[in-house]
Coordinates of C-alpha atoms and ligand atoms in Angstrom, one line a residue:
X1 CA 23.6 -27.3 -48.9
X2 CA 26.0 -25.5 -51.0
X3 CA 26.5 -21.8 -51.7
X4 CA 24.5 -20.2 -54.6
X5 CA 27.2 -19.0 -57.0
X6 CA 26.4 -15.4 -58.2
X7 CA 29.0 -14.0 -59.6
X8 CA 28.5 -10.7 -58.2
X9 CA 29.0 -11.9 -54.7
X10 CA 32.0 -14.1 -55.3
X11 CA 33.9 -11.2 -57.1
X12 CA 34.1 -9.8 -53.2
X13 CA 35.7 -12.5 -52.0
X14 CA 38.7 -11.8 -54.4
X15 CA 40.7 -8.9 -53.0
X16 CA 42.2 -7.6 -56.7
X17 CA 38.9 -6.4 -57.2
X18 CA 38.6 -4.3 -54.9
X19 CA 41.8 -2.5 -55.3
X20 CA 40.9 0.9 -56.4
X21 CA 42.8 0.0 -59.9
X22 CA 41.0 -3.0 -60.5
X23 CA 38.4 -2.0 -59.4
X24 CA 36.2 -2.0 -63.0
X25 CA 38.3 -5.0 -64.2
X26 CA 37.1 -7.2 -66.8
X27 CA 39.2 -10.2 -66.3
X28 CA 38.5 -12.6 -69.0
X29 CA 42.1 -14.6 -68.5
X30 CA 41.0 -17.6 -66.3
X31 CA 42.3 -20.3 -68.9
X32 CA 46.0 -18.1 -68.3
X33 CA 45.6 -18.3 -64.3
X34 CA 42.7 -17.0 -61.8
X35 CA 42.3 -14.7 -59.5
X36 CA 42.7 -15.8 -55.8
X37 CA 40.2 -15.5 -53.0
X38 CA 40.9 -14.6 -49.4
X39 CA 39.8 -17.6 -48.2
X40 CA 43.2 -18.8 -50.0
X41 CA 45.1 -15.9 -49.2
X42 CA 44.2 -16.4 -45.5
X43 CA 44.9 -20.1 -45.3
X44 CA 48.9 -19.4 -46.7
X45 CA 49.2 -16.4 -44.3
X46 CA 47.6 -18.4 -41.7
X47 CA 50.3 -21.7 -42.3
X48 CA 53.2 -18.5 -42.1
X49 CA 52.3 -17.1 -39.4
X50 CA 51.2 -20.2 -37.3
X51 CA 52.6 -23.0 -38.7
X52 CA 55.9 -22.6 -40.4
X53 CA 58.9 -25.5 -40.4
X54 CA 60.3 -27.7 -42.5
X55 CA 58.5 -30.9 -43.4
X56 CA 58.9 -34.4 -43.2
X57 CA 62.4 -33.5 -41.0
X58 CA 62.0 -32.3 -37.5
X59 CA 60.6 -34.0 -34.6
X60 CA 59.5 -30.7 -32.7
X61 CA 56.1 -30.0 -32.2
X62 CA 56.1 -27.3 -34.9
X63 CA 57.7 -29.3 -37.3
X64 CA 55.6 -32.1 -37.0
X65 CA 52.2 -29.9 -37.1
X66 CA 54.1 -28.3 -40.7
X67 CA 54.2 -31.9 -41.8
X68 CA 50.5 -32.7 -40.7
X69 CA 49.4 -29.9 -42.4
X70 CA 51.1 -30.4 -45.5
X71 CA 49.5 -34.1 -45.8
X72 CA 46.5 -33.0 -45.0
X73 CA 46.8 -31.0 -48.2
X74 CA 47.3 -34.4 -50.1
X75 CA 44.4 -36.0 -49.2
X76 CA 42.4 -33.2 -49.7
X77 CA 43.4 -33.3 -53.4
X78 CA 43.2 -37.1 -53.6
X79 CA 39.9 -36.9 -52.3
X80 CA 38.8 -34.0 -54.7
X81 CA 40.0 -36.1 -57.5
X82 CA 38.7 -39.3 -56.9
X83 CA 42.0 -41.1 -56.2
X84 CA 42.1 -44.6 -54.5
X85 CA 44.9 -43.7 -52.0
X86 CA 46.8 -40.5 -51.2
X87 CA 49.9 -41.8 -52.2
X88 CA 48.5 -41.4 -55.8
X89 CA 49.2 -37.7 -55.6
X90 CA 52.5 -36.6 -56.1
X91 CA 53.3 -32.3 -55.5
X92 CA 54.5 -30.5 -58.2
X93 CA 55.4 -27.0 -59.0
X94 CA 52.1 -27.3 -62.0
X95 CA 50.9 -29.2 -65.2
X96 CA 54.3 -28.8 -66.4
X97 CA 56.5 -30.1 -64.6
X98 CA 54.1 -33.2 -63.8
X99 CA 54.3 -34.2 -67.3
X100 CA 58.1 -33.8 -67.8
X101 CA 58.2 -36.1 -64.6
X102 CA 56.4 -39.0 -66.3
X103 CA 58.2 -37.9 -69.6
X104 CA 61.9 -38.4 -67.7
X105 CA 60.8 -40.7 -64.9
X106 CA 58.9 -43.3 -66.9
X107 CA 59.2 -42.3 -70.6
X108 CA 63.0 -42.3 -70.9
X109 CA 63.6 -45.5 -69.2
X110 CA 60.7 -47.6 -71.1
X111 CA 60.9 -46.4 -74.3
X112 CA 63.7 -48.0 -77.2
X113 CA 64.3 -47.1 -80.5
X114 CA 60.9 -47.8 -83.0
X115 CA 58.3 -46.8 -79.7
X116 CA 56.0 -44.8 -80.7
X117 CA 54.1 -42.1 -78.5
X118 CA 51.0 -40.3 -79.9
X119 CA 49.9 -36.8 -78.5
X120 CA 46.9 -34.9 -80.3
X121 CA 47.4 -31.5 -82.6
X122 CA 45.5 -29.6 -79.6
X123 CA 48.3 -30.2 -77.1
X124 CA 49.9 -27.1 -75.1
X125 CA 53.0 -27.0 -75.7
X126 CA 53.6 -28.8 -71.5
X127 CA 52.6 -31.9 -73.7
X128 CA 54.5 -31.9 -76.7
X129 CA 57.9 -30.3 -76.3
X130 CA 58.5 -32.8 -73.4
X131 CA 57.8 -36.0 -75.5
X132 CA 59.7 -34.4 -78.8
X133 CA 62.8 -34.3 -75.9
X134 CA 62.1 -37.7 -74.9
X135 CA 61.5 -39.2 -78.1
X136 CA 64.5 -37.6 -79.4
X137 CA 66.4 -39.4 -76.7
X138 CA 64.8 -43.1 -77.5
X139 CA 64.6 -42.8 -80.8
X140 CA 61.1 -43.2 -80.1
X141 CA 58.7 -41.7 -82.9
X142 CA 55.5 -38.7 -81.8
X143 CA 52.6 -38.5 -83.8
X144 CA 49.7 -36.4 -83.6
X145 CA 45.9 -37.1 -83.8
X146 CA 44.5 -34.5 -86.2
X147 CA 41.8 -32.0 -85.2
X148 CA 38.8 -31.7 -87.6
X149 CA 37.9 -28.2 -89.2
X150 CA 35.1 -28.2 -86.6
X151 CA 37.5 -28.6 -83.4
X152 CA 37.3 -32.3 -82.5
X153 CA 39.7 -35.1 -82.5
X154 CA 40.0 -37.3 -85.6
X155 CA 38.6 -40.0 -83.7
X156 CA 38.5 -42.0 -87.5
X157 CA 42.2 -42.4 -87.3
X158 CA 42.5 -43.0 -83.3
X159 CA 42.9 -46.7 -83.5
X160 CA 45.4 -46.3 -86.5
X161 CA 47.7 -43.7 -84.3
X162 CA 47.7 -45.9 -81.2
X163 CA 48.4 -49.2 -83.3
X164 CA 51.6 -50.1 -81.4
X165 CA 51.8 -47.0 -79.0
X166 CA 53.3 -47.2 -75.9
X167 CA 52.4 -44.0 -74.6
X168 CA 49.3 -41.6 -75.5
X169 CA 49.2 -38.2 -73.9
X170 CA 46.0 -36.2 -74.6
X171 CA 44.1 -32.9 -73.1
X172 CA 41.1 -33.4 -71.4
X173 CA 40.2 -29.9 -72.4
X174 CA 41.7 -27.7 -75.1
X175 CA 43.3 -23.8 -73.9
X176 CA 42.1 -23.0 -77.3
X177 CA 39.5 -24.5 -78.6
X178 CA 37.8 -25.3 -75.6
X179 CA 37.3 -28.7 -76.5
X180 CA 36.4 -31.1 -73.9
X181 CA 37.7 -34.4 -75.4
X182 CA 36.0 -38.1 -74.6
X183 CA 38.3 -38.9 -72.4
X184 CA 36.9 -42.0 -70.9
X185 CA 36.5 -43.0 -74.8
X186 CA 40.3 -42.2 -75.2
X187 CA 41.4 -44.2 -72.0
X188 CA 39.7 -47.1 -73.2
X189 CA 41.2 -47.3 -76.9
X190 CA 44.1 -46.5 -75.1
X191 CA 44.7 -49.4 -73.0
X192 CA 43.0 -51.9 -75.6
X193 CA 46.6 -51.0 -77.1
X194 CA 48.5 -51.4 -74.1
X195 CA 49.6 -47.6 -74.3
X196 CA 50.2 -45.5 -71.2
X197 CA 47.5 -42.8 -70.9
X198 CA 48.8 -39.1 -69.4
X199 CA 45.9 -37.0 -69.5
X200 CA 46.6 -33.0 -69.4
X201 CA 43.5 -32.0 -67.3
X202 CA 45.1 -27.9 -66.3
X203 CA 42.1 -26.6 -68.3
X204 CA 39.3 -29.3 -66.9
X205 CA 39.8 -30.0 -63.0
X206 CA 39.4 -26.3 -62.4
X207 CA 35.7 -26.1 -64.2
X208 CA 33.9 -29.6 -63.2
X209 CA 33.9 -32.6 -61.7
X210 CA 36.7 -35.0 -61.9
X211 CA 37.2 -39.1 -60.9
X212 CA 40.3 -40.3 -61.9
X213 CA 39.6 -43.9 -60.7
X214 CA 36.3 -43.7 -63.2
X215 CA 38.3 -42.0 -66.5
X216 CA 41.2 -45.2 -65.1
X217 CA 43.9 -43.2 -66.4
X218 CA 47.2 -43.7 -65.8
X219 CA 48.5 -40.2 -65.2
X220 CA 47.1 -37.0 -64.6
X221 CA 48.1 -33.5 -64.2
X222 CA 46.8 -30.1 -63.3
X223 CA 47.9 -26.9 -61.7
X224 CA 47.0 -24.8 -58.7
X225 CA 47.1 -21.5 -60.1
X226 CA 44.1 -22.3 -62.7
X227 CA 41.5 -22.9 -59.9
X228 CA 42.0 -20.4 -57.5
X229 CA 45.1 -21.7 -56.1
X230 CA 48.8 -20.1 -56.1
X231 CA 51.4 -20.5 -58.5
X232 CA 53.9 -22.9 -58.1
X233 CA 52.1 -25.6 -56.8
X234 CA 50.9 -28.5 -59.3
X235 CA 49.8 -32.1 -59.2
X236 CA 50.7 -35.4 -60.7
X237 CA 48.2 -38.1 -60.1
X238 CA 49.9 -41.6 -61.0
X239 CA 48.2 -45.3 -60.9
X240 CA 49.7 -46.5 -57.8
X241 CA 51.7 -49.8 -59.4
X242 CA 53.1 -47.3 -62.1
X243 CA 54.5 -44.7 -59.5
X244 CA 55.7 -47.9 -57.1
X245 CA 57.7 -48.9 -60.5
X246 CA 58.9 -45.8 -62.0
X247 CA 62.7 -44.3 -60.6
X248 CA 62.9 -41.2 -59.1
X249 CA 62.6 -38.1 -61.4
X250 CA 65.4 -36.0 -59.2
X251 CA 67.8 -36.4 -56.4
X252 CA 68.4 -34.9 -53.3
X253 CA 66.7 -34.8 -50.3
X254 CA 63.6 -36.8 -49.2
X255 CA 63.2 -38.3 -51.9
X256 CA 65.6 -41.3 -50.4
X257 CA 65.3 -44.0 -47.7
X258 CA 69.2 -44.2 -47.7
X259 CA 72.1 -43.0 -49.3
X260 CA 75.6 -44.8 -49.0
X261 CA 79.0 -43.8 -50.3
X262 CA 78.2 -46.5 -53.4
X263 CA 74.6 -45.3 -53.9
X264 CA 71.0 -45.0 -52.7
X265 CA 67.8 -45.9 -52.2
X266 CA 64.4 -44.2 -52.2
X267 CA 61.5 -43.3 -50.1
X268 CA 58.4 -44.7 -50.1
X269 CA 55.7 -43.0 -53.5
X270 CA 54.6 -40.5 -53.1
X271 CA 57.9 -38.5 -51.5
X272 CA 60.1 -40.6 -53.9
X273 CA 58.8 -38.1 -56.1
X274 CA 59.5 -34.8 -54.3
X275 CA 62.7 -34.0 -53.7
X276 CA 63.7 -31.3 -51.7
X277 CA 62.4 -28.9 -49.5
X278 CA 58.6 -28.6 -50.8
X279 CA 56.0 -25.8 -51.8
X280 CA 54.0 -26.0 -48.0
X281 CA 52.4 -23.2 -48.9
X282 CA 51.4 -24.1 -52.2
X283 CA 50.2 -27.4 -50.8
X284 CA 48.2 -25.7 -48.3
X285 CA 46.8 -22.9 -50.7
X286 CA 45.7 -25.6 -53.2
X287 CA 43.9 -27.5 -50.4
X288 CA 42.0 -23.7 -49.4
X289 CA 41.2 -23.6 -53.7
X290 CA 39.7 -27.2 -53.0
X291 CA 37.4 -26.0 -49.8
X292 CA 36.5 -22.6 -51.8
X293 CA 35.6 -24.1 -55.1
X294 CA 33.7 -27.0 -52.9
X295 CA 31.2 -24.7 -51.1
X296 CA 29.8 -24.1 -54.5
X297 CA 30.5 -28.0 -55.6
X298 CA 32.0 -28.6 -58.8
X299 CA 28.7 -29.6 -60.9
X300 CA 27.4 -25.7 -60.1
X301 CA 30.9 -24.2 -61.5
X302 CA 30.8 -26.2 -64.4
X303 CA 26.7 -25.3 -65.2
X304 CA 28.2 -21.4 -64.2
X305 CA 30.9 -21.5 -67.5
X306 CA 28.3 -23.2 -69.6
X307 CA 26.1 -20.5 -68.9
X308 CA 28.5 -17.9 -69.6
X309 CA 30.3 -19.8 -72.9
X310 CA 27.0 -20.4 -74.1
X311 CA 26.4 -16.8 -73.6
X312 CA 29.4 -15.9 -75.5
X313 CA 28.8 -17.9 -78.3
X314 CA 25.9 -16.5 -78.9
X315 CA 26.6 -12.7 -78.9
X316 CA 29.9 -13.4 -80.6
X317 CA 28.9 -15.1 -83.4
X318 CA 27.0 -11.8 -84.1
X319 CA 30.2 -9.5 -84.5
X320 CA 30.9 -9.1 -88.1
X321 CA 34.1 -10.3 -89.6
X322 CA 34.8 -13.0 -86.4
X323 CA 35.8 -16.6 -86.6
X324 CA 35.2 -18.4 -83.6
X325 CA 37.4 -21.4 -83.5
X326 CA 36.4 -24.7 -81.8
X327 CA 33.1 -26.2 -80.9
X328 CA 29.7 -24.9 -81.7
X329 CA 28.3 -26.4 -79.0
X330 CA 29.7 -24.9 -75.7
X331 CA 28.3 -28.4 -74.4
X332 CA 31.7 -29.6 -75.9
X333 CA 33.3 -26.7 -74.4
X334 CA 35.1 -25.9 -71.5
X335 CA 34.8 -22.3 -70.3
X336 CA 36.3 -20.1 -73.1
X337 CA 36.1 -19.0 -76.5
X338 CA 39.0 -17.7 -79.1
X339 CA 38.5 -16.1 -82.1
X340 CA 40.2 -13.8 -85.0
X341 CA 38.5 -10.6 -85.8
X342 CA 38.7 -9.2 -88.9
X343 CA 42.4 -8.9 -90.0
X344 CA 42.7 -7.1 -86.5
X345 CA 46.3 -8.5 -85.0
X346 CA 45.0 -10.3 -82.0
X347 CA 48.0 -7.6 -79.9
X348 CA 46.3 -4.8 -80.9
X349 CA 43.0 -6.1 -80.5
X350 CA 43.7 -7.2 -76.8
X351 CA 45.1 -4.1 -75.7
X352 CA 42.6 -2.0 -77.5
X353 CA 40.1 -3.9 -75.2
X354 CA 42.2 -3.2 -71.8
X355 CA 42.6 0.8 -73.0
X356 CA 39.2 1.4 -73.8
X357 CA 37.0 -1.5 -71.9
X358 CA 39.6 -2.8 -69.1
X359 CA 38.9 -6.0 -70.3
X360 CA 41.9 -8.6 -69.6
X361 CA 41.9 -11.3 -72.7
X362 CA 45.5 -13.5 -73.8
X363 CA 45.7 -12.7 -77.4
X364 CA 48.6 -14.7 -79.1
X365 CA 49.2 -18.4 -79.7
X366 CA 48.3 -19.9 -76.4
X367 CA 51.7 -21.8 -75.8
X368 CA 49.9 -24.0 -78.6
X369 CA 51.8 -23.3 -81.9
X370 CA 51.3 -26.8 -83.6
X371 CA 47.8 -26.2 -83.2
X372 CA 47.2 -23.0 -84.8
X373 CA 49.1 -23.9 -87.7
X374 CA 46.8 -26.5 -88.3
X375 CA 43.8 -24.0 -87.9
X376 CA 45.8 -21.8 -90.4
X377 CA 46.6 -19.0 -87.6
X378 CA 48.9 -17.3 -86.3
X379 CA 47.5 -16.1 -82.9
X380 CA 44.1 -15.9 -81.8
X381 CA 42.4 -13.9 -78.9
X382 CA 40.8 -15.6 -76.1
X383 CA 38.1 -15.0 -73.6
X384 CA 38.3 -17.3 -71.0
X385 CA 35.7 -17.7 -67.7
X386 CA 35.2 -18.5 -64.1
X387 CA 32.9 -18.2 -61.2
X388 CA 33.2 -14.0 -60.9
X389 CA 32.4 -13.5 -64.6
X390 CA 29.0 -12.5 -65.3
X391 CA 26.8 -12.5 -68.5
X392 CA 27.0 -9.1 -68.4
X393 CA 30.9 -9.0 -68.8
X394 CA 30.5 -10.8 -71.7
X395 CA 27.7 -8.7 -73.6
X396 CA 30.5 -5.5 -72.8
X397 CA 33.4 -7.5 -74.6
X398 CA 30.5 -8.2 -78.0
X399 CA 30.0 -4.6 -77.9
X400 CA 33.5 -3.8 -77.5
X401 CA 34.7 -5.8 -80.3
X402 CA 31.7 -4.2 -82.5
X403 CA 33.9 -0.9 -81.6
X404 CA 37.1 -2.1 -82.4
X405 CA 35.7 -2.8 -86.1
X406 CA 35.3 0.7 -86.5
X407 CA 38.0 1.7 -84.6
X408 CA 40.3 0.0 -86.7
X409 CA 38.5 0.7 -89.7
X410 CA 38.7 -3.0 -89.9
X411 CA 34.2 -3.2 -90.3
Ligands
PLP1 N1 48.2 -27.6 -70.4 C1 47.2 -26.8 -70.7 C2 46.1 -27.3 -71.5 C3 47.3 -25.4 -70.3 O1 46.3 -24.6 -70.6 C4 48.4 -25.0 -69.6 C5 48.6 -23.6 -69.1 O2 48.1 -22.7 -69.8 C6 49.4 -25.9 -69.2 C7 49.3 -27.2 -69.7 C8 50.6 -25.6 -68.5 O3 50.3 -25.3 -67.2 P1 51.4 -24.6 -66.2 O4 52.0 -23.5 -66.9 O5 50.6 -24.3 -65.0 O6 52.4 -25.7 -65.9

């Protein structure tokens, strides 16, 4: 049986909100990073205090339970995602760096002058600015998918953008429109075209269920920080052949089998990958946001934002003077919603919410610049959900914005 998620409740399992100063909080950030739970907060002091040692090194007791513990963590995340093996799920420090390691590790030695790599115009900029680096290195050519007026992909020209791709690297849920794409749909047209597919799931594996062996992509990548997790700690999920044929993404140590005066080899994947001294306690604290998330199972989080987005769209789209970008249909949605109010800067507008309604929203351009040029914006503000928001947090930030228009004169 899992745990009934009402939000009430699970807000006391997050410390910050009971801290006299955030007490009254509003946070309406999730898509930026969540809150943590004790549960987490526990299982990192509890590997500190009890466990502590280097990994993968010693053969003392300690260090051996360290390294126990640690893989533990990685098969907790493989099983979470729906990985074939462990060794599919390589540690990194988030969403970031994951992609810049199949950008560098595979990208940079496949790719030759002419190759063409196609990301979408909803990307973040984790999945664009690496491929510009690397293409710019190949001589390799980017192009985008557009986005329709209504928030979609351009699935009309899909086939025509991956004619000849070899790699195509697409979100499986958009920071600013919300959009969940089709990504099994994607995969598919994908591979008909022999492209590698590296899917950007940060904003998707924290809100529902995922299967990577169903979507049968070849990369994915999400961060810890997003679903209850800590910072610093990220995944990589790679098909196993690819990771067993790409090089190493950096040097040092663990990551080799041997190293001679004339060279080196490497360890087996996943550690060829992970060079270094690694984030334990990230590993372990992603592992806790796993078990937390999983009393409540990840179909019941997912209906929770759907409830809550649905909620918004429908009491936002009441405010005078707002455009709501992205989806109608918070179906298509993950949990969040963005919008322009009036000709209200989105700054002012987000820190007139926090003074008056200590409501936490990101107003700016999301770390997604491409995109809001194409929506013909320059920043946006964004309300973003998760499993201690309540319906009633977002009627408050309707009736806030109603006071802004007045406030700023801007009705
Ligand atoms: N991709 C998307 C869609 C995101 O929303 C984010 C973070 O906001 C990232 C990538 C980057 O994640 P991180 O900063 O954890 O590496």
């Amino acid at each position: 049986m899992s745990r009934r998620l009402e939000p009430e409740v699970v807000r006391a399992d997050f410390p910050i909100f009971s801290d006299p100063r955030w007490r009254d909080l509003i946070y309406l950030d999730n898509a930026a990073t969540t809150q943590k739970p004790r549960q987490v907060l526990e299982a990192i002091t509890e590997y500190y205090s009890r466990l502590n040692a280097n990994v993968h090194r010693g053969v003392y007791e300690l260090s051996v339970e360290a390294t126990e513990v640690y893989e533990r963590s990685r098969r907790r995340v493989a099983e979470f995602i729906g990985a074939r093996s462990w060794r599919e799920v390589v540690f990194t420090r988030g969403t970031t760096e994951s992609i810049n390691l199949v950008a560098y590790a595979w990208a940079l030695r496949n790719l030759r002058k002419g190759d063409k790599v196609v990301v979408t115009e909803m990307e973040h900029h984790s999945n664009v600015v690496p491929w510009q680096l690397v293409c710019s290195l190949t001589g390799a050519t980017l192009s985008y998918l557009p986005v329709t007026d209504d928030g979609y992909l351009d699935l009309s020209s899909l086939d025509a953008h991956l004619k000849g791709a070899r790699v195509f690297a697409f979100t499986y849920a958009s920071n600013v429109l919300g959009t969940i794409n089709p990504v099994r749909e994607l995969v598919k047209a994908a591979r008909e075209h022999g492209a590698v597919t590296v899917v950007d799931a940060a904003q998707y594996v924290p809100h529902a269920p995922v299967n990577v062996s169903d979507i049968g992509c070849d990369f994915l990548a999400f961060s810890g920080h997003k679903m209850c997790g800590p910072m610093g700690i990220g995944v990589l999920y790679g098909r196993r052949e690819l990771l067993e044929e790409m090089e190493p993404f950096q040097g040092g140590g663990e990551m080799i089998r041997e190293v001679r005066f004339d060279g080196s080899s490497w360890n087996e994947v996943p550690w060829k990958f992970e060079a270094g001294t690694p984030n334990v306690e990230g590993a372990v604290g992603i592992a806790a946001a796993i078990d937390y998330l999983s009393q409540f199972g990840m179909d019941q989080v997912r209906s929770h934002d759907l409830r809550l987005t649905e909620k918004a769209l429908e009491v936002l789209a009441e405010v005078p003077k707002i455009r709501i970008v992205g989806p109608e249909s918070a179906r298509d949605r993950c949990g969040l919603v963005s919008f322009t109010l009036a000709d209200i800067h989105p700054h002012d507008l987000a820190e007139f919410l926090d003074r008056r309604f200590r409501i936490a929203v990101r107003a700016g351009h999301h770390c997604a610049m491409p995109l809001h040029t194409r929506l013909g914006l320059t920043a946006t503000t964004r309300a973003s959900f998760y499993l201690y928001n309540s319906e009633q947090e977002v009627e408050v930030l309707a009736r806030a914005l109603r006071e802004a228009l007045s406030y700023f004169r801007a009705a």
